[in-house]
Amino acid sequence: MNKLTTAMILDMTAVMNRQRLATFALVLSLLLAGCAPQAASEQRRRFFWPPPPAEPRIEFVDYYQVEADLDRDGGNQNWLADSILGKEQPDLVFNSPADIASDGHRFMVSDLAYRQVFVFDRQAKKVRSLLSMGNQPHLFSAPYGVTIDAKGQAYVVDSMARKVFVFDANEKLSSVFGDEQLTRPTGIAVDDVRSRVYVIDPAEHRLAVFDSQGKFLEHWGGRGGGEGKGFNFPTDVDIDAEGNVYVLDSLNAKVQVFTPAGTFLRQFGERGDALGSFQVPKGIAVSPSGLVLVSDSLAKRFVIFNTRGEFLLTVGGSQIFASGKVNPGGFYLPKGIDVDSNETIWVVDALNVIVHQFQYLTPAYLGSHPVNPRDVYLPPSQSPGK
C-alpha cells in the first residue's frame, strides 16, 4: 500500500510539472508572438475624412485617456499576454476635461473637476501636472482655457479665480494677471508677433486685450447680435498668421473676425444642423495653413472652414465610449480644440473623457505616411455624404 501510494504521488507530481512547463511555454510563445513584427495583412486600419471615395484631408491618428497611451507604439504593451495573465486597468487621467493646447512635443489638458492642468509629455511618455513642478498644490479653482506661446510658456485661464496664470518654459509659475478686468473668463489666445493676449469673458459678452506682460489694454464688444457690434456668450478665441482675431460667438452661433486693432472684418456660421452650421459651438482653433476649426458640442463634431469663412468639411459624429472601444471620430460633447505647428488636431471629448488626435494631410505628413487605398476604412461615426 505504501509503495502504491508513493508511486501515485510521484506520477501526480510528474503530471503537475509537465502542466506547469506547458503553461510556461504557452505564455512565453504568446509574449514572443506579441513582440514579432506585424504581418503585412494585419496593418493598422486608417480612417479619413471626407469618407472614401473622396480625396482624404483629415486622418484619425490616436486617442489618450491614460499615461500608457503615450507609449502605445513602444513595444511594451502586449495586450494578448495581459488578457491571459490579467492586468489591473489604470485609472483615467481626466475627470472633467475642458480645453487643450499643444506645442508639438507635449499637450496640456485643463480639468475642471481635478482643478489641474495635465501635461502629456510625448517625448518622455509621461503625464504630470503643472502643479507638480514645485508650484502651489491648490493653485487653481476652475482652470478652463489653456494655450502655449512660441516661447513655450503656458497660459491658464481660471474662470472662478478670474485670473490668467502664466508658466514659463520649465512649467514654473511666473506671473498672474487679469483679476480686475475679468469676470468669468474661458478662452485665451496669444499673438507672439504683436505681444498681445486675448481673453474671452462670456459673462460680460466681451473680449479683454492685454499685452505680453499682463497689462490691460482694452475691451472689445458687449452684448449684442449685429456684425462686430457685440457678442452673445462668446466662449473661445484664436488668431491667424496675420494676427486677425477669431471670436467664437457661441449663442449667436457664428465666428466674428477682427483685425489686430479690433476692426470688424467678417463673420460666418449660423445656427442649424446643415453642413457649415452650428448647434452649440464651444472651441475654435486656427491652423498655420489657414484652417478654422470649430468644435460643436451638441452636434458632436467639429467643422472646418477656410479663413474667408467658406465651409470645407465636417468631422465626427455621435458616439458614447463604452466597453473600452474607441470609435474613430466619435464624440460625446467635444469642447476644447487646438492645432499645433505640425497641423496636428487635438480635440477634448468631455463626456467620453478622452482626447482625440487627428492629422491634416499636409505634403510633409503624406511624405512619411503615404495613403494606400487598401488601408483606408470608412469612419464608423460618419457615413458617405454626412
Coordinates of C-alpha atoms in Angstrom, one line a residue:
M1 CA 0.0 0.0 0.0
N2 CA 2.8 2.4 0.9
K3 CA 4.6 1.5 -2.4
L4 CA 1.4 2.1 -4.4
T5 CA 0.8 5.4 -2.7
T6 CA 4.4 6.6 -3.3
A7 CA 4.1 5.7 -7.0
M8 CA 0.9 7.6 -7.3
I9 CA 2.4 10.6 -5.7
L10 CA 5.4 10.5 -8.0
D11 CA 3.1 10.2 -11.1
M12 CA 0.9 13.1 -10.0
T13 CA 4.0 15.2 -9.3
A14 CA 5.3 14.5 -12.8
V15 CA 2.0 15.4 -14.4
M16 CA 1.8 18.7 -12.5
N17 CA 5.4 19.5 -13.5
R18 CA 4.5 18.8 -17.2
Q19 CA 1.4 21.0 -16.9
R20 CA 3.4 23.9 -15.4
L21 CA 6.0 23.5 -18.2
A22 CA 3.3 23.5 -20.8
T23 CA 1.7 26.6 -19.4
F24 CA 5.0 28.4 -19.2
A25 CA 5.8 27.5 -22.8
L26 CA 2.4 28.8 -23.9
V27 CA 2.7 32.1 -22.1
L28 CA 6.3 32.5 -23.4
S29 CA 5.2 31.9 -27.0
L30 CA 2.4 34.4 -26.7
L31 CA 4.9 37.0 -25.3
L32 CA 7.3 36.3 -28.2
A33 CA 4.5 36.5 -30.7
G34 CA 3.4 39.8 -29.3
C35 CA 6.9 41.1 -30.0
A36 CA 7.1 39.8 -33.5
P37 CA 6.8 42.2 -36.5
Q38 CA 3.2 42.8 -37.6
A39 CA 2.3 40.9 -40.8
A40 CA 1.5 42.9 -43.9
S41 CA -2.0 41.6 -43.8
E42 CA -2.5 43.0 -40.3
Q43 CA -1.5 46.6 -40.9
R44 CA -3.4 49.2 -38.9
R45 CA -6.7 50.4 -40.3
R46 CA -6.7 54.1 -41.2
F47 CA -9.7 56.4 -41.0
F48 CA -10.1 59.5 -43.1
W49 CA -12.4 62.5 -43.7
P50 CA -14.1 63.0 -46.1
P51 CA -15.1 59.4 -46.4
P52 CA -14.0 57.5 -49.5
P53 CA -14.1 57.7 -52.4
A54 CA -13.5 61.4 -51.9
E55 CA -9.9 62.6 -51.5
P56 CA -8.8 62.3 -47.9
R57 CA -8.0 65.5 -46.0
I58 CA -8.1 64.5 -42.3
E59 CA -6.9 61.3 -40.6
F60 CA -7.7 59.9 -37.2
V61 CA -4.4 59.2 -35.5
D62 CA -4.8 58.3 -31.9
Y63 CA -6.6 58.8 -28.6
Y64 CA -5.4 59.4 -25.0
Q65 CA -7.1 58.5 -21.6
V66 CA -4.2 57.1 -19.5
E67 CA -0.5 57.6 -19.3
A68 CA 0.2 54.3 -21.1
D69 CA -1.5 55.7 -24.2
L70 CA 1.6 57.8 -24.8
D71 CA 3.6 54.5 -25.3
R72 CA 1.1 52.6 -27.4
D73 CA 3.8 52.0 -30.1
G74 CA 6.6 51.4 -27.6
G75 CA 6.6 47.6 -27.9
N76 CA 5.9 47.1 -24.2
Q77 CA 2.2 46.6 -24.3
N78 CA 1.3 43.0 -25.0
W79 CA -2.5 43.0 -24.9
L80 CA -2.7 39.3 -25.6
A81 CA -0.4 38.3 -22.7
D82 CA -2.1 40.8 -20.4
S83 CA -5.5 39.2 -21.2
I84 CA -4.2 35.8 -20.2
L85 CA -2.1 36.8 -17.2
G86 CA -4.5 39.5 -16.0
K87 CA -3.7 43.2 -15.6
E88 CA -5.4 45.9 -13.5
Q89 CA -6.8 48.7 -15.6
P90 CA -5.2 52.0 -14.8
D91 CA -7.2 55.0 -13.6
L92 CA -8.2 57.6 -16.2
V93 CA -6.1 60.8 -16.1
F94 CA -9.1 63.0 -16.6
N95 CA -12.4 63.6 -14.8
S96 CA -13.9 66.7 -16.5
P97 CA -11.5 67.8 -19.3
A98 CA -12.3 71.2 -20.8
D99 CA -9.6 72.6 -23.1
I100 CA -6.3 71.6 -24.8
A101 CA -3.2 73.1 -26.2
S102 CA -0.2 71.5 -27.9
D103 CA 3.3 72.7 -28.9
G104 CA 4.1 69.6 -30.9
H105 CA 6.1 67.9 -28.1
R106 CA 3.5 68.0 -25.3
F107 CA -0.1 68.7 -24.9
M108 CA -1.9 70.2 -21.9
V109 CA -5.4 69.5 -20.9
S110 CA -7.4 71.5 -18.3
D111 CA -9.6 69.6 -15.9
L112 CA -12.4 71.3 -14.0
A113 CA -13.1 68.5 -11.6
Y114 CA -9.5 67.9 -10.5
R115 CA -8.7 71.6 -10.7
Q116 CA -5.5 70.9 -12.5
V117 CA -3.8 71.1 -15.9
F118 CA -2.3 67.8 -17.0
V119 CA 0.8 67.8 -19.2
F120 CA 1.2 64.8 -21.6
D121 CA 4.9 64.7 -22.4
R122 CA 5.1 62.8 -25.8
Q123 CA 8.9 62.5 -25.6
A124 CA 9.2 61.3 -22.0
K125 CA 5.9 59.3 -22.4
K126 CA 4.8 60.6 -19.0
V127 CA 1.9 62.6 -17.6
R128 CA 2.4 65.3 -15.0
S129 CA 0.6 68.3 -13.6
L130 CA 1.6 71.9 -13.9
L131 CA 1.2 71.9 -10.1
S132 CA 3.8 69.1 -9.8
M133 CA 6.6 71.4 -10.9
G134 CA 7.1 73.0 -7.5
N135 CA 4.0 75.2 -7.6
Q136 CA 1.2 75.6 -5.2
P137 CA -0.8 72.3 -4.7
H138 CA -4.2 74.0 -4.9
L139 CA -3.4 76.9 -7.2
F140 CA -6.5 76.7 -9.5
S141 CA -10.2 77.0 -8.7
A142 CA -11.7 76.3 -12.1
P143 CA -9.0 76.0 -14.8
Y144 CA -10.5 76.3 -18.3
G145 CA -8.8 77.9 -21.3
V146 CA -5.2 76.9 -22.0
T147 CA -2.7 77.9 -24.6
I148 CA 1.1 77.8 -25.3
D149 CA 3.1 80.6 -26.9
A150 CA 6.1 80.5 -29.2
K151 CA 8.5 80.6 -26.2
G152 CA 6.9 77.5 -24.6
Q153 CA 5.1 79.5 -21.9
A154 CA 1.7 78.1 -20.9
Y155 CA -1.3 80.4 -20.1
V156 CA -4.1 79.0 -18.0
V157 CA -7.4 80.8 -17.6
D158 CA -9.1 80.3 -14.2
S159 CA -12.8 81.1 -14.5
M160 CA -13.6 81.2 -10.8
A161 CA -10.4 83.0 -9.8
R162 CA -10.9 85.5 -12.6
K163 CA -7.2 85.3 -13.4
V164 CA -4.7 84.2 -16.1
F165 CA -1.8 82.1 -14.7
V166 CA 1.4 82.1 -16.8
F167 CA 4.0 79.3 -16.5
D168 CA 7.5 79.6 -18.1
A169 CA 9.0 77.0 -20.5
N170 CA 10.1 74.9 -17.4
E171 CA 6.5 74.9 -16.2
K172 CA 7.1 77.1 -13.2
L173 CA 4.6 79.8 -12.3
S174 CA 6.0 83.2 -13.5
S175 CA 3.1 85.7 -13.4
V176 CA -0.6 86.2 -12.7
F177 CA -2.9 88.9 -14.2
G178 CA -6.5 89.9 -15.1
D179 CA -8.4 89.7 -11.8
E180 CA -9.5 93.3 -12.1
Q181 CA -10.7 93.1 -15.7
L182 CA -12.3 89.6 -15.9
T183 CA -15.5 88.2 -14.5
R184 CA -15.8 84.6 -15.7
P185 CA -13.1 84.1 -18.4
T186 CA -12.8 81.0 -20.6
G187 CA -10.9 81.1 -23.8
I188 CA -7.5 82.6 -24.5
A189 CA -5.1 83.2 -27.4
V190 CA -1.6 84.7 -27.6
D191 CA -0.2 86.8 -30.5
D192 CA 3.5 86.4 -30.2
V193 CA 4.4 88.8 -33.0
R194 CA 2.3 91.7 -31.6
S195 CA 2.8 90.8 -27.9
R196 CA -1.0 90.6 -27.3
V197 CA -3.0 88.3 -25.1
Y198 CA -6.7 87.9 -25.8
V199 CA -9.1 86.6 -23.2
I200 CA -12.8 85.8 -23.7
D201 CA -15.2 86.8 -20.9
P202 CA -18.6 85.2 -21.6
A203 CA -20.3 86.7 -18.5
E204 CA -19.6 90.2 -19.9
H205 CA -20.1 89.3 -23.5
R206 CA -16.7 90.7 -24.5
L207 CA -13.0 90.2 -25.2
A208 CA -10.3 91.6 -22.9
V209 CA -6.9 92.6 -24.5
F210 CA -3.6 92.5 -22.5
D211 CA 0.0 93.0 -23.5
S212 CA 2.5 90.2 -23.1
Q213 CA 3.3 91.4 -19.6
G214 CA -0.3 91.2 -18.5
K215 CA -1.0 94.9 -18.6
F216 CA -4.7 95.5 -19.5
L217 CA -5.2 97.5 -22.8
E218 CA -8.9 97.5 -23.7
H219 CA -12.2 95.6 -24.0
W220 CA -13.9 94.7 -27.3
G221 CA -17.7 94.2 -27.5
G222 CA -20.6 93.9 -25.2
R223 CA -23.9 92.1 -25.5
G224 CA -25.4 92.3 -29.0
G225 CA -26.1 90.4 -32.2
G226 CA -25.0 92.7 -35.1
E227 CA -21.9 92.5 -37.2
G228 CA -19.0 93.5 -34.9
K229 CA -21.2 95.3 -32.5
G230 CA -21.4 92.7 -29.8
F231 CA -21.4 89.1 -28.7
N232 CA -23.8 86.7 -27.0
F233 CA -21.8 84.5 -24.6
P234 CA -18.6 84.1 -26.6
T235 CA -16.6 81.1 -25.5
D236 CA -13.2 81.0 -27.3
V237 CA -10.8 82.9 -29.4
D238 CA -7.8 82.3 -31.7
I239 CA -5.6 84.2 -34.2
D240 CA -4.4 83.5 -37.7
A241 CA -0.9 84.1 -39.2
E242 CA -1.7 87.8 -39.9
G243 CA -2.8 88.4 -36.3
N244 CA -6.5 88.6 -37.2
V245 CA -8.7 87.7 -34.2
Y246 CA -11.4 85.0 -34.5
V247 CA -14.0 85.2 -31.7
L248 CA -16.4 82.2 -31.3
D249 CA -19.7 83.9 -30.6
S250 CA -21.4 80.9 -29.2
L251 CA -25.1 81.8 -28.6
N252 CA -25.1 83.9 -31.8
A253 CA -23.8 80.7 -33.5
K254 CA -21.1 82.4 -35.6
V255 CA -17.5 83.3 -35.8
Q256 CA -16.6 87.0 -35.9
V257 CA -13.3 88.1 -37.3
F258 CA -11.4 91.3 -36.4
T259 CA -8.1 92.9 -37.4
P260 CA -5.4 93.1 -34.6
A261 CA -6.6 96.7 -34.0
G262 CA -10.2 95.5 -33.4
T263 CA -11.8 96.5 -36.7
F264 CA -14.6 94.1 -37.8
L265 CA -13.7 92.2 -41.0
R266 CA -16.4 89.5 -41.5
Q267 CA -18.5 86.8 -39.8
F268 CA -19.6 83.3 -40.8
G269 CA -21.6 80.4 -39.5
E270 CA -25.2 80.1 -38.5
R271 CA -27.4 78.1 -36.2
G272 CA -28.8 74.8 -37.5
D273 CA -27.9 71.2 -38.4
A274 CA -26.9 71.7 -42.0
L275 CA -23.3 71.5 -43.2
G276 CA -21.4 74.5 -42.1
S277 CA -23.8 75.4 -39.3
F278 CA -23.6 75.2 -35.5
Q279 CA -25.8 74.0 -32.7
V280 CA -23.8 74.8 -29.6
P281 CA -20.2 75.6 -30.6
K282 CA -17.6 75.6 -27.8
G283 CA -14.0 75.8 -29.1
I284 CA -12.1 77.4 -32.0
A285 CA -8.6 76.9 -33.4
V286 CA -6.9 78.4 -36.5
S287 CA -4.1 76.3 -38.1
P288 CA -0.9 77.6 -39.5
S289 CA -2.1 76.8 -43.0
G290 CA -5.3 78.8 -42.6
L291 CA -7.9 76.2 -41.5
V292 CA -10.5 77.4 -39.0
L293 CA -11.9 74.6 -36.8
V294 CA -14.9 74.9 -34.5
S295 CA -16.0 72.2 -32.1
D296 CA -19.8 71.8 -31.9
S297 CA -20.7 70.1 -28.6
L298 CA -24.3 69.5 -29.2
A299 CA -23.8 68.3 -32.8
K300 CA -20.8 66.1 -31.6
R301 CA -18.5 67.1 -34.3
F302 CA -16.0 69.7 -35.5
V303 CA -16.5 71.9 -38.5
I304 CA -13.7 73.2 -40.8
F305 CA -13.7 76.5 -42.8
N306 CA -11.0 78.5 -44.5
T307 CA -10.1 81.9 -43.2
R308 CA -12.6 83.5 -45.6
G309 CA -15.4 81.6 -43.8
E310 CA -16.1 79.1 -46.6
F311 CA -17.2 75.7 -45.4
L312 CA -14.8 72.9 -46.2
L313 CA -15.6 69.8 -44.1
T314 CA -17.3 68.2 -41.1
V315 CA -15.6 65.6 -39.0
G316 CA -17.2 63.4 -36.4
G317 CA -20.5 62.1 -35.2
S318 CA -22.2 60.9 -32.0
Q319 CA -20.6 58.0 -30.1
I320 CA -20.5 57.1 -26.4
F321 CA -17.3 55.4 -25.3
A322 CA -18.2 52.1 -23.9
S323 CA -16.6 48.6 -23.2
G324 CA -13.2 50.1 -23.9
K325 CA -13.9 50.6 -27.6
V326 CA -12.9 53.9 -29.2
N327 CA -14.9 54.9 -32.4
P328 CA -12.6 57.0 -34.6
G329 CA -14.3 60.3 -35.0
G330 CA -17.0 59.5 -32.5
F331 CA -17.7 62.3 -29.9
Y332 CA -19.8 62.9 -26.9
L333 CA -19.7 66.7 -26.0
P334 CA -16.5 67.8 -27.7
K335 CA -15.1 71.1 -26.1
G336 CA -11.6 72.4 -26.5
I337 CA -9.8 72.1 -29.8
D338 CA -6.3 73.1 -30.9
V339 CA -4.0 72.8 -34.0
D340 CA -0.2 72.7 -33.5
S341 CA 2.6 73.7 -35.8
N342 CA 2.6 70.2 -37.4
E343 CA -1.1 70.7 -38.3
T344 CA -2.0 68.0 -35.8
I345 CA -5.5 68.5 -34.5
W346 CA -6.4 67.9 -30.8
V347 CA -9.9 67.6 -29.5
V348 CA -11.2 67.3 -25.9
D349 CA -14.2 64.9 -25.8
A350 CA -15.6 65.9 -22.4
L351 CA -18.3 63.2 -21.6
N352 CA -16.2 60.4 -23.2
V353 CA -13.3 61.7 -21.0
I354 CA -10.8 61.3 -23.8
V355 CA -8.6 63.3 -26.1
H356 CA -8.7 62.6 -29.9
Q357 CA -5.7 63.2 -32.2
F358 CA -6.3 63.9 -35.9
Q359 CA -3.9 65.0 -38.6
Y360 CA -4.4 67.4 -41.5
L361 CA -2.8 65.7 -44.5
T362 CA 0.0 68.1 -45.3
P363 CA 2.6 67.2 -48.0
A364 CA 5.1 66.6 -45.3
Y365 CA 2.8 64.2 -43.4
L366 CA 1.9 62.3 -46.6
G367 CA 5.6 62.0 -47.5
S368 CA 6.1 59.9 -44.4
H369 CA 2.6 58.4 -44.2
P370 CA 1.5 57.7 -47.8
V371 CA -2.1 56.7 -48.2
N372 CA -2.6 53.1 -49.5
P373 CA -6.2 52.6 -50.6
R374 CA -6.3 49.1 -49.2
D375 CA -5.6 50.5 -45.7
V376 CA -8.5 53.1 -45.9
Y377 CA -11.6 52.3 -43.9
L378 CA -14.9 54.1 -43.7
P379 CA -15.1 56.1 -40.4
P380 CA -17.7 54.3 -38.2
S381 CA -19.1 57.6 -37.0
Q382 CA -19.7 59.0 -40.4
S383 CA -21.5 57.7 -43.5
P384 CA -20.9 59.0 -47.0
G385 CA -22.3 62.4 -47.6
K386 CA -23.0 63.1 -43.9

